[in-house]
Coordinates of C-alpha atoms and ligand atoms in Angstrom, one line a residue:
X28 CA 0.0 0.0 0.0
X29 CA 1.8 3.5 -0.9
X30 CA 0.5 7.2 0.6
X31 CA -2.2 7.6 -2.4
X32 CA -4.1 4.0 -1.6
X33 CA -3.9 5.1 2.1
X34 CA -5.3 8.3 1.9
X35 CA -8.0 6.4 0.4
X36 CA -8.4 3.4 2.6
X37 CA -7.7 5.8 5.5
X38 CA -11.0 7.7 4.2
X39 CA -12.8 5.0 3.7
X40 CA -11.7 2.8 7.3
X41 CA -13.0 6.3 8.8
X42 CA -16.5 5.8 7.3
X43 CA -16.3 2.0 7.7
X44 CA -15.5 2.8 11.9
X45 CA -18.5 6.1 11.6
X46 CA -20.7 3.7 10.4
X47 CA -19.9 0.8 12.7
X48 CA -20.8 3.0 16.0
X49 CA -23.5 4.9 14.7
X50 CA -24.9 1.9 14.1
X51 CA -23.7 -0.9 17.1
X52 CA -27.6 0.1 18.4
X53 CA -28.2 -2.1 16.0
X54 CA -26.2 -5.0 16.2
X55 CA -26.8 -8.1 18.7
X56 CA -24.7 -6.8 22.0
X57 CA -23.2 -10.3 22.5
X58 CA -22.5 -12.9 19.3
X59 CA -24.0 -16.3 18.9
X60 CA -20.6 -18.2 18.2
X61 CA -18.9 -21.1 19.9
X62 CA -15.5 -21.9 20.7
X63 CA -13.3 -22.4 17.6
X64 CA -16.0 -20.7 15.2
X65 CA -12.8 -18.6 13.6
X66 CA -10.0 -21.1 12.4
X67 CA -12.8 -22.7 9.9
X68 CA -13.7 -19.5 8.4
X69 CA -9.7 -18.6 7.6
X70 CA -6.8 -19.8 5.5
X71 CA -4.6 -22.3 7.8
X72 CA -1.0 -20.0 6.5
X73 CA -1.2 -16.4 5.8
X74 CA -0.8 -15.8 1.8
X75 CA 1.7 -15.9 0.0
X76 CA 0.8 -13.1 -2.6
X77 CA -1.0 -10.4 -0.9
X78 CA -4.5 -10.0 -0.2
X79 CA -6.2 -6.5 -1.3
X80 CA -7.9 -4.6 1.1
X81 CA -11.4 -4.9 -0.1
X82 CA -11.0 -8.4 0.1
X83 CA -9.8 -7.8 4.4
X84 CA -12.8 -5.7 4.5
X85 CA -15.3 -7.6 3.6
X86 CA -13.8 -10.1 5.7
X87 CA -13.9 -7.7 8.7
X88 CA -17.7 -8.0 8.2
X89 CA -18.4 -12.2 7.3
X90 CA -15.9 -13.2 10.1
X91 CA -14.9 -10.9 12.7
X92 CA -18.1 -9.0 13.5
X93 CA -20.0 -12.4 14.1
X94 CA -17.4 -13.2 16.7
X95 CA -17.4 -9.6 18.6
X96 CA -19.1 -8.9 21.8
X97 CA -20.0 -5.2 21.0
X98 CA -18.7 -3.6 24.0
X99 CA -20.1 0.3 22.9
X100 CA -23.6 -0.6 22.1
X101 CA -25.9 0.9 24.8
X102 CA -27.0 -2.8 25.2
X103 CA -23.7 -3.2 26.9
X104 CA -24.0 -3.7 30.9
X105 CA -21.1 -5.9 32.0
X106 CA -18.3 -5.7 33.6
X107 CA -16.8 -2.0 33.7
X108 CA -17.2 0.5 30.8
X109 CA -14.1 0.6 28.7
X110 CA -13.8 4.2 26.8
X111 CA -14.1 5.2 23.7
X112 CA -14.3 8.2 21.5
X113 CA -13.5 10.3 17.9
X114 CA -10.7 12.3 19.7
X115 CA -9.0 9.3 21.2
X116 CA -9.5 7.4 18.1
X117 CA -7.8 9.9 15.5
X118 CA -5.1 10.5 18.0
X119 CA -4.6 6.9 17.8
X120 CA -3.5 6.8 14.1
X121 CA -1.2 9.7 14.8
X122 CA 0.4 7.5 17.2
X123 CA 1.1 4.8 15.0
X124 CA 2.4 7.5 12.5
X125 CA 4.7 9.0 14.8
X126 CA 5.6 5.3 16.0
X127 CA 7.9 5.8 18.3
X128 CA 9.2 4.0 21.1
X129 CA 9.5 6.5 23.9
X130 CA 11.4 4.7 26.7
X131 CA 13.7 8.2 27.2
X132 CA 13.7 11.0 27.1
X133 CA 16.0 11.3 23.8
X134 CA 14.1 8.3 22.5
X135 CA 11.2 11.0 21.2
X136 CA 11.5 13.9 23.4
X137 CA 7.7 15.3 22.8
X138 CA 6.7 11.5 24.0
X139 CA 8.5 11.7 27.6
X140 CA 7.3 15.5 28.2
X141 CA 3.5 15.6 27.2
X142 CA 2.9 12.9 29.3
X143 CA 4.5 14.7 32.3
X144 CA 2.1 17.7 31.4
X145 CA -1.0 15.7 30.5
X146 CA -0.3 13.6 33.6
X147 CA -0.2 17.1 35.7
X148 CA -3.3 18.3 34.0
X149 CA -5.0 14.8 35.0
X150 CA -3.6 15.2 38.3
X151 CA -5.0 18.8 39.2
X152 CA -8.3 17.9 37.0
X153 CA -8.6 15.4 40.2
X154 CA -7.2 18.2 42.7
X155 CA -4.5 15.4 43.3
X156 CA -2.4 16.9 46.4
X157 CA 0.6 19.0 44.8
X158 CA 2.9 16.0 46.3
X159 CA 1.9 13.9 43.4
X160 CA 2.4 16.6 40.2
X161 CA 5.7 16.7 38.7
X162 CA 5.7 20.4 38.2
X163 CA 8.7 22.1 37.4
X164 CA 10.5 21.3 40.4
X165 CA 8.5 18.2 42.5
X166 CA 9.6 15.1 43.5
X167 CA 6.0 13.3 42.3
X168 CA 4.8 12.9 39.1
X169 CA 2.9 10.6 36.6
X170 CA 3.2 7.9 34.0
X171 CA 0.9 6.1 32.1
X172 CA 0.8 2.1 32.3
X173 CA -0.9 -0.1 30.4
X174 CA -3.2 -1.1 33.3
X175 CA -3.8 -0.7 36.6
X176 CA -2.8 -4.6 37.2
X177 CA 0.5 -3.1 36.2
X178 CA 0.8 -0.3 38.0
X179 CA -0.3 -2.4 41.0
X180 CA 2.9 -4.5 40.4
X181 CA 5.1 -1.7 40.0
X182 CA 4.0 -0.2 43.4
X183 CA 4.7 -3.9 45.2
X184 CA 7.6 -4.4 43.5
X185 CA 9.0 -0.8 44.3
X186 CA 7.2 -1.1 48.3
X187 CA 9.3 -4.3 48.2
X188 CA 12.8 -3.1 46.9
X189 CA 11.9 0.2 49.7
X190 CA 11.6 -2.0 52.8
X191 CA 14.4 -4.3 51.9
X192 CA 17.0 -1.6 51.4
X193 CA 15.8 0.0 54.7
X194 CA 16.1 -3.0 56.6
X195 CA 19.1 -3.6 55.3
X196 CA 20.7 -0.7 55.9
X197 CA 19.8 -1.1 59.3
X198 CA 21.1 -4.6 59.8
X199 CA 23.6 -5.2 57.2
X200 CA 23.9 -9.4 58.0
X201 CA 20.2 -9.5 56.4
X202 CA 20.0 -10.9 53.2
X203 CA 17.0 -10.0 51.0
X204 CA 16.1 -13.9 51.5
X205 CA 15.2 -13.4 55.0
X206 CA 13.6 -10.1 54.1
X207 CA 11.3 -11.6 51.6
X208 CA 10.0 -14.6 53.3
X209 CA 8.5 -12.5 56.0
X210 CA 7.2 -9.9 54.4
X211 CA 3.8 -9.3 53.7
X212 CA 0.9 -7.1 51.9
X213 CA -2.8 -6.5 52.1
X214 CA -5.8 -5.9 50.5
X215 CA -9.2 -6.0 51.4
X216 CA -11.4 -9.0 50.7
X217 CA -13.0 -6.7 48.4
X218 CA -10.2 -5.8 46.2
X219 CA -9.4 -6.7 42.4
X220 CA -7.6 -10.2 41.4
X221 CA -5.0 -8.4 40.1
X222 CA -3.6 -7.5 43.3
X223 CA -3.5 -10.8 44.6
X224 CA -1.5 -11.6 40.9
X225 CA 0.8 -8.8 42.1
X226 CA 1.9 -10.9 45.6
X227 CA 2.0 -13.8 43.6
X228 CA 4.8 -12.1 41.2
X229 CA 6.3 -10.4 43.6
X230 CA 6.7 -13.5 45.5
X231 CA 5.6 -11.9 48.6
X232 CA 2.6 -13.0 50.9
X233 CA -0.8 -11.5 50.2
X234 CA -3.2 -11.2 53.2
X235 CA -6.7 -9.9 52.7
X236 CA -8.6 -7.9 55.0
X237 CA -12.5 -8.4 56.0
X238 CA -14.6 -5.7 54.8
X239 CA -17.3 -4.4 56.5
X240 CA -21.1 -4.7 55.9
X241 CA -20.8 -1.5 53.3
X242 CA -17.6 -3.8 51.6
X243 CA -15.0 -1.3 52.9
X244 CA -11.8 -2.1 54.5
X245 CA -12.1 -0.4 57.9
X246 CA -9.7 0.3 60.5
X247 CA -10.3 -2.6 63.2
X248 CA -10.0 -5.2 60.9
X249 CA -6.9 -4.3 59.7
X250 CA -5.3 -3.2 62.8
X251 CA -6.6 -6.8 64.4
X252 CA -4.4 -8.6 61.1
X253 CA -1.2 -6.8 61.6
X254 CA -0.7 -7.2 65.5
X255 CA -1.7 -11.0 64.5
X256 CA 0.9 -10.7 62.0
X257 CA 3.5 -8.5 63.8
X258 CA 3.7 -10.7 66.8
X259 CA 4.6 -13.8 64.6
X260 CA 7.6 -11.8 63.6
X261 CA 6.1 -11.0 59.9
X262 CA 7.0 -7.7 58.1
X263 CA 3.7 -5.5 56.9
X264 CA 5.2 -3.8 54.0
X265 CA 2.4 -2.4 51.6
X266 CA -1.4 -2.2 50.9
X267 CA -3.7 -1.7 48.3
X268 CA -6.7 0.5 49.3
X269 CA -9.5 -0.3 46.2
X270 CA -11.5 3.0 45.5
X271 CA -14.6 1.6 43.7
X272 CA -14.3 -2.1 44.4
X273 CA -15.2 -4.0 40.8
X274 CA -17.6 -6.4 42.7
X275 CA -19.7 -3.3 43.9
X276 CA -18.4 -0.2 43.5
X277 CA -17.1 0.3 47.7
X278 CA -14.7 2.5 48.6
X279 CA -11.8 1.4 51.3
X280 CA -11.7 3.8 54.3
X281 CA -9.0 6.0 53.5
X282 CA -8.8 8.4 56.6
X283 CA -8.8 5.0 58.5
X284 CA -6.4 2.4 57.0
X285 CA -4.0 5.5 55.5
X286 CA -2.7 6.8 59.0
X287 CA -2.4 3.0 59.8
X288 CA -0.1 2.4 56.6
X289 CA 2.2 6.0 57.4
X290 CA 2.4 4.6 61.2
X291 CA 3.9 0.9 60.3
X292 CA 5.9 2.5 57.6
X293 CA 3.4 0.4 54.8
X294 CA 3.2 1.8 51.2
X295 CA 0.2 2.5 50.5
X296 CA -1.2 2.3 46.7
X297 CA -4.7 3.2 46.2
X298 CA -6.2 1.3 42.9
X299 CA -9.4 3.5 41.8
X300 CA -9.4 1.5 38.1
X301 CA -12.9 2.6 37.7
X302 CA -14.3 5.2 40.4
X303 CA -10.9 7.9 39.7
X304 CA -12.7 9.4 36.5
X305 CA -15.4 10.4 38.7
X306 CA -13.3 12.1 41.2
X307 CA -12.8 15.3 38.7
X308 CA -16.3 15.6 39.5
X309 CA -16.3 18.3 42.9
X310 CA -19.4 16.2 43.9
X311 CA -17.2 12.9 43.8
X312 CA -14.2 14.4 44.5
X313 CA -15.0 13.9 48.9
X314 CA -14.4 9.7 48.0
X315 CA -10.6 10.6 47.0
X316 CA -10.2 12.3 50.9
X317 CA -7.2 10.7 52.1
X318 CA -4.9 10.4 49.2
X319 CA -2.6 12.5 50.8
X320 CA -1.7 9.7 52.7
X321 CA -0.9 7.3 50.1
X322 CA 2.7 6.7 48.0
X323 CA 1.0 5.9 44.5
X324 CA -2.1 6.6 43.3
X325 CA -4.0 4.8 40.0
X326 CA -7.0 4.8 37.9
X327 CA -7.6 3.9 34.1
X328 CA -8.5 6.7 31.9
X329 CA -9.7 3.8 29.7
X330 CA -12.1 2.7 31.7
X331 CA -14.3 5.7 32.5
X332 CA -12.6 9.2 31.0
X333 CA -13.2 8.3 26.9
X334 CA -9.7 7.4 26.1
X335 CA -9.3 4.2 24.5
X336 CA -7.5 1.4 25.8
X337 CA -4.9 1.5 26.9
X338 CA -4.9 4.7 29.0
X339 CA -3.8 3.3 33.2
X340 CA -2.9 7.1 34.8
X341 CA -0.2 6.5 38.2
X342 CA 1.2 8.9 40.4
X343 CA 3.7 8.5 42.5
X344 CA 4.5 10.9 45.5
X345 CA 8.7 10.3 45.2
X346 CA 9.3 9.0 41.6
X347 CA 13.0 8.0 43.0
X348 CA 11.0 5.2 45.0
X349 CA 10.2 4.0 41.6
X350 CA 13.2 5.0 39.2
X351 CA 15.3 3.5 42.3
X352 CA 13.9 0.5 42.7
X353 CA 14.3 -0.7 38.8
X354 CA 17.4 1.5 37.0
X355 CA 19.7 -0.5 35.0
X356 CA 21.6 2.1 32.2
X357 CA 23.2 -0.1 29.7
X358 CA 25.4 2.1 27.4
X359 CA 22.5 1.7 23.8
X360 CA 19.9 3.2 26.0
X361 CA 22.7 5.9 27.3
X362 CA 22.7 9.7 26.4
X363 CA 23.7 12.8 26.8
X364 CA 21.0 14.7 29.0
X365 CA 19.9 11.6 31.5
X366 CA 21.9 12.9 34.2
X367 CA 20.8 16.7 33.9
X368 CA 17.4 15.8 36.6
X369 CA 15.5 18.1 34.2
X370 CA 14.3 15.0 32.4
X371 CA 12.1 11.7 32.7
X372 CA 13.4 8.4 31.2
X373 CA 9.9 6.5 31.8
X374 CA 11.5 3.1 31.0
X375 CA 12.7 3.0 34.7
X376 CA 8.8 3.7 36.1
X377 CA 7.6 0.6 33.9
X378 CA 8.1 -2.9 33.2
X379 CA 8.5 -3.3 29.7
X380 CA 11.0 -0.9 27.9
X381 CA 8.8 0.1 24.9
X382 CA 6.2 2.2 25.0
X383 CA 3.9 4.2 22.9
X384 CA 2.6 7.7 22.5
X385 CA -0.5 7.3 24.6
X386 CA -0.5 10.4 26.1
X387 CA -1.8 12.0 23.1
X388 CA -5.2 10.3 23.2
X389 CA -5.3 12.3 26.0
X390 CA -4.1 15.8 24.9
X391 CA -6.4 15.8 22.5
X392 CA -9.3 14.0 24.7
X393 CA -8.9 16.7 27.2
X394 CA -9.1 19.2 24.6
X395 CA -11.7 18.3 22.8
X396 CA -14.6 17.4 25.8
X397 CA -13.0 20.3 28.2
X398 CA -13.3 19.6 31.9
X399 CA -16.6 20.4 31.7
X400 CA -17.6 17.9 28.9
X401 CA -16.0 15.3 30.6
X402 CA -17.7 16.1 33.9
X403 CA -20.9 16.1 31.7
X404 CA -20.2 12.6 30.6
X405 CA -19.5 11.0 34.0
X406 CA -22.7 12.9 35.8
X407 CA -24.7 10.8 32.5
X408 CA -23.5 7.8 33.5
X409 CA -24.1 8.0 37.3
X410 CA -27.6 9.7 36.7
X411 CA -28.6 6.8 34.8
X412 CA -27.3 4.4 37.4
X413 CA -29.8 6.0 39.7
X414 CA -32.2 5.6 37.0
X415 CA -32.0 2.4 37.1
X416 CA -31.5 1.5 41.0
X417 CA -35.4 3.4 41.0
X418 CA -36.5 1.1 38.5
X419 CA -35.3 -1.8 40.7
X420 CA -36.7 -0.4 43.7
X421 CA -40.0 0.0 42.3
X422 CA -40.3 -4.0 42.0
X423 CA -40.9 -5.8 45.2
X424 CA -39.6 -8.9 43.6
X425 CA -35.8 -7.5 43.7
X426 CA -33.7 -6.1 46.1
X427 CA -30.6 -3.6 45.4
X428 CA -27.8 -5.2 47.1
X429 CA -24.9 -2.4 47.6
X430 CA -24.8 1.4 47.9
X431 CA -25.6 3.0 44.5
X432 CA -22.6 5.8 44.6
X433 CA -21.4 6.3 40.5
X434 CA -22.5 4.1 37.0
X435 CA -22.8 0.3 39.0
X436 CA -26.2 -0.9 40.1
X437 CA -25.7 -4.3 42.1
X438 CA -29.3 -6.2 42.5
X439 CA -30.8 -9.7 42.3
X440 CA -34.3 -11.5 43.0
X441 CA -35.2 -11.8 46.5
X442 CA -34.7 -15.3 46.8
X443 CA -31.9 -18.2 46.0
X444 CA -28.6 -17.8 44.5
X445 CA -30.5 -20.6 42.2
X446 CA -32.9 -18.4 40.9
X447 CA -30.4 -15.6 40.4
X448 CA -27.9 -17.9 38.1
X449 CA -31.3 -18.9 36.1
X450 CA -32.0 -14.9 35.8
X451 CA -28.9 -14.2 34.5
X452 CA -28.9 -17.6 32.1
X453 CA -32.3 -16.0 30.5
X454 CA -31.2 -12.3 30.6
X455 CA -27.2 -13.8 28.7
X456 CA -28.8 -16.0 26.2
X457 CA -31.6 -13.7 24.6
X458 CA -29.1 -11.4 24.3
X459 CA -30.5 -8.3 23.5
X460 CA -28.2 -7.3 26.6
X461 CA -25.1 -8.5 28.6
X462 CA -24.7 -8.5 32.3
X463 CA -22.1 -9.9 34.7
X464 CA -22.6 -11.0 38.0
X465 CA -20.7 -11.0 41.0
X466 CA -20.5 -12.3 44.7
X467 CA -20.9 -10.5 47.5
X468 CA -20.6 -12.5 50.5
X469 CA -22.6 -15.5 50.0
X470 CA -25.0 -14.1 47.8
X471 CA -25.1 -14.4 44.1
X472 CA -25.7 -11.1 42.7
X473 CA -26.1 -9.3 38.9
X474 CA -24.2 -6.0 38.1
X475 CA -25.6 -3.8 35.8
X476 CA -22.9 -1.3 34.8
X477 CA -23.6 1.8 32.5
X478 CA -20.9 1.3 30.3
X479 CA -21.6 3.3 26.8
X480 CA -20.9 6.1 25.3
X481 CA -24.4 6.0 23.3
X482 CA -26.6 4.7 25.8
X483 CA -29.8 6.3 27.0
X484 CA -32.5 6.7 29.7
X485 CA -34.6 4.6 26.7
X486 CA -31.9 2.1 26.9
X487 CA -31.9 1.5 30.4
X488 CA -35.8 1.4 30.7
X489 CA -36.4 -0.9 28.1
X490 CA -33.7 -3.3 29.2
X491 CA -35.2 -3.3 32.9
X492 CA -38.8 -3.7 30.8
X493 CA -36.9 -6.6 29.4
X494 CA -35.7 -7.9 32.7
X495 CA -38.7 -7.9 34.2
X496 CA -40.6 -9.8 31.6
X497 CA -37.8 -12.8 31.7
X498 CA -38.3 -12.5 35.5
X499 CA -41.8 -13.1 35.1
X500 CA -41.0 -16.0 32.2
X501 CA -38.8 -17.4 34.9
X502 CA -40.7 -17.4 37.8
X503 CA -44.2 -18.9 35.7
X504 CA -41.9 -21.8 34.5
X505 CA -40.7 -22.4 38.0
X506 CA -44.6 -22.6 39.2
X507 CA -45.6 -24.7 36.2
Ligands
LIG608 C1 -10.8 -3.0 36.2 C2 -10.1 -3.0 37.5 C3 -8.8 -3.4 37.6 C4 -8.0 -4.0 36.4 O1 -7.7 -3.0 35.4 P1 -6.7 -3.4 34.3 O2 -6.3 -2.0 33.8 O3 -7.4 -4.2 33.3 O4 -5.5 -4.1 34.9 C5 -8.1 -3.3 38.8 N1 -8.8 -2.9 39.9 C6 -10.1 -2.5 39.8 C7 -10.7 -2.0 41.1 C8 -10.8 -2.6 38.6 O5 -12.1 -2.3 38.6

């Protein structure tokens, strides 16, 4: 393909992607194929003369689009929203244009330095405390990861490399053997898999905290672990507060378990995947009180703030906790202004060394919706929720089973767990919407999660209209 075919494949993948959203209304939110339906439909090798594009295009259509689970149609409930939007899109394709791999500074120097600035703007969007901003002069400062399960890891891992140094330095016969096998980290019961995953790498221990009847990790039941584990002669090193628990949508008690973490010395990372869009809100902002007591500091633009995948935003309070923990300067990746401390080599705050240009999907995100069209977006979402949670309520046959604070509604069938699973079975195989459910405590429970960018007070009523006639399907069949 040379420029003049591009320009007019470009054109036309821009109308082929218009048409696809304006239309996903349309299209069956979740696909009717079984495992394996792909390798039939496909040559077993790749060609060996090339394809043309109309040819790919067409085959977008007859065998890709059968097999996609349509994740921006407002039919979409599950899980958490993931973000999309033209601004983020277009500054996608200048990204691969650019195509650089910004791992330092000299690597693409407009790479490293509008993500310190967009990173800052994100920061005071969410009135993070100055600590975290990188500023001209600060010791904080932002990077973007590819998720928050990342940026989880890279807190441990850095907590980890903290505590051992200190202890260390203290009793120089230690080895970082002896360290490691007593140290140990907590999360609440509550708290994303992905932290557990982050112990498990980090091959430290992992305990998890009880949470209290509202989900939240509170400050007894964390205090009564770590004397538990202090007097066996364990080392509390770090824990993950969750702002916005997936299961629910709970929030940690910050103002309790963050003095408890400066006291005993802990790291403390705060994982707000979903809820830390809403905190540029100043009616949200009160559920982010007490992140001036915490070390890092994540969320995923991705999720909630209409930049595509992958957008994870972390802030660290003293970026030489992280750039310490991980620097290795072999001469290739040298040059000549690394050592001037004007300048951020993100390879050292990451895991992998490569990375792209992401921080333009949000320069031109940001830009483009303004503060206030972003704020806009999120009060949508949450006004639905509510929407939706009055819906519920109106039912005697349901119950809403957690606190309805942003976009999550969490509700189920007064009743068994049984007749929950055979709710959900109905509502997942007509498919006209998707849910997810969760667990809390005992209970099984469904989540529905305003997730898209198109969807509408129509869209919720008629899906709960829809509920409520399977619920009614379900519970005649059940007295038949
Ligand atoms: C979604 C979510 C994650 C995982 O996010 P990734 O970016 O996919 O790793 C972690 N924690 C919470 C609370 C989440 O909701």
């Amino acid at each position: 393909m040379n420029s003049g075919e591009f320009r007019r494949r470009g054109k036309e993948m821009v109308d082929f992607v218009a048409d696809y959203l304006e239309g996903i209304e349309g299209r069956q939110v979740y696909p009717d194929v079984e495992p394996g339906y792909l390798r039939p439909l496909i040559p077993t090798s790749a060609p060996e003369e090339p394809d043309t594009f109309e040819d790919i295009l067409n085959d977008v259509e007859k065998i890709i689009m059968p097999g996609v689970t349509h994740w921006h149609s407002p039919y979409f409930f599950a899980y958490f929203p993931t973000a999309n939007s033209y601004p983020a899109l277009l500054a996608d394709i200048l990204c691969g244009a650019i195509g650089c791999i910004g791992f330092s500074w000299a690597a693409s120097p407009a790479c490293t330095e509008l993500e310190t600035v967009m990173m800052d703007w994100l920061g005071k969007m969410l009135k993070l405390p100055e600590a975290f901003l990188a500023g001209q002069v600060g010791e904080g400062g932002g990077v973007i990861q590819g998720s928050a399960s990342e940026a989880t890891l890279m807190a441990l891992l850095a907590a980890r490399t903290k505590v051992v140094r200190r202890l260390q330095a203290a009793s120089p016969g230690l080895t970082q053997g002896a360290i490691m096998e007593k140290l140990v980290a907590y999360s609440s019961d509550q708290a994303h898999s992905s932290v557990e995953r982050a112990g498990l790498i980090g091959g430290v221990k992992l305990k998890v905290i009880p949470s209290d009847g509202k989900f939240a990790m509170r400050a007894s039941a964390l205090q009564e672990v770590l004397e538990r584990d202090k007097a066996e002669g364990l080392i509390p090193f770090f824990l993950v507060a969750t702002l916005g628990t997936t299961s629910c949508c709970s929030f940690d008690n910050l103002l309790e378990v963050g003095p408890i973490c400066n006291e005993e010395n802990m790291w403390l990372h705060i994982d707000a995947a979903y809820a830390g869009s809403s905190f540029i809100c100043p009616e949200f902002r009160h559920l982010l009180n007490g992140v001036e007591l915490a070390d890092s500091f994540n969320f995923n633009p991705h999720k909630w703030l209409l930049v595509n995948f992958d957008c994870s935003a972390m802030w660290v309070k003293k970026r030489t906790d992280l750039i310490g923990a991980f620097k290795l300067d072999p001469l290739y990746l040298k040059h000549s202004h690394q050592d001037s401390g004007l300048i951020t080599d993100y390879r050292h705050w990451q895991l992998p060394l490569g990375r792209r240009f992401r921080s333009l999907k949000m320069w031109f995100v940001f830009r483009m919706y303004g503060v206030k069209g972003l704020q806009a977006y999120i009060r949508k979402h949450v006004r639905l929720a509510h929407e939706f949670e009055c819906l519920v309520r109106q039912d005697p046959r349901f119950e809403i089973c957690a606190e309805v604070t942003l976009g999550l509604v969490c509700f189920r069938l007064k009743g068994s767990n049984k007749l929950n699973e055979d709710l959900l079975e109905r509502i997942n195989s007509a498919k006209k919407i998707h849910l997810v459910p969760c667990h809390l405590r005992d209970k099984f429970v469904l989540r529905f999660a305003i997730c898209s960018r198109f969807v509408e007070l129509t869209h919720v009523q008629q899906s709960w209209e829809h509920i409520r006639q399977l619920t009614t399907d379900l519970l005649r069949a059940q007295r038949d």
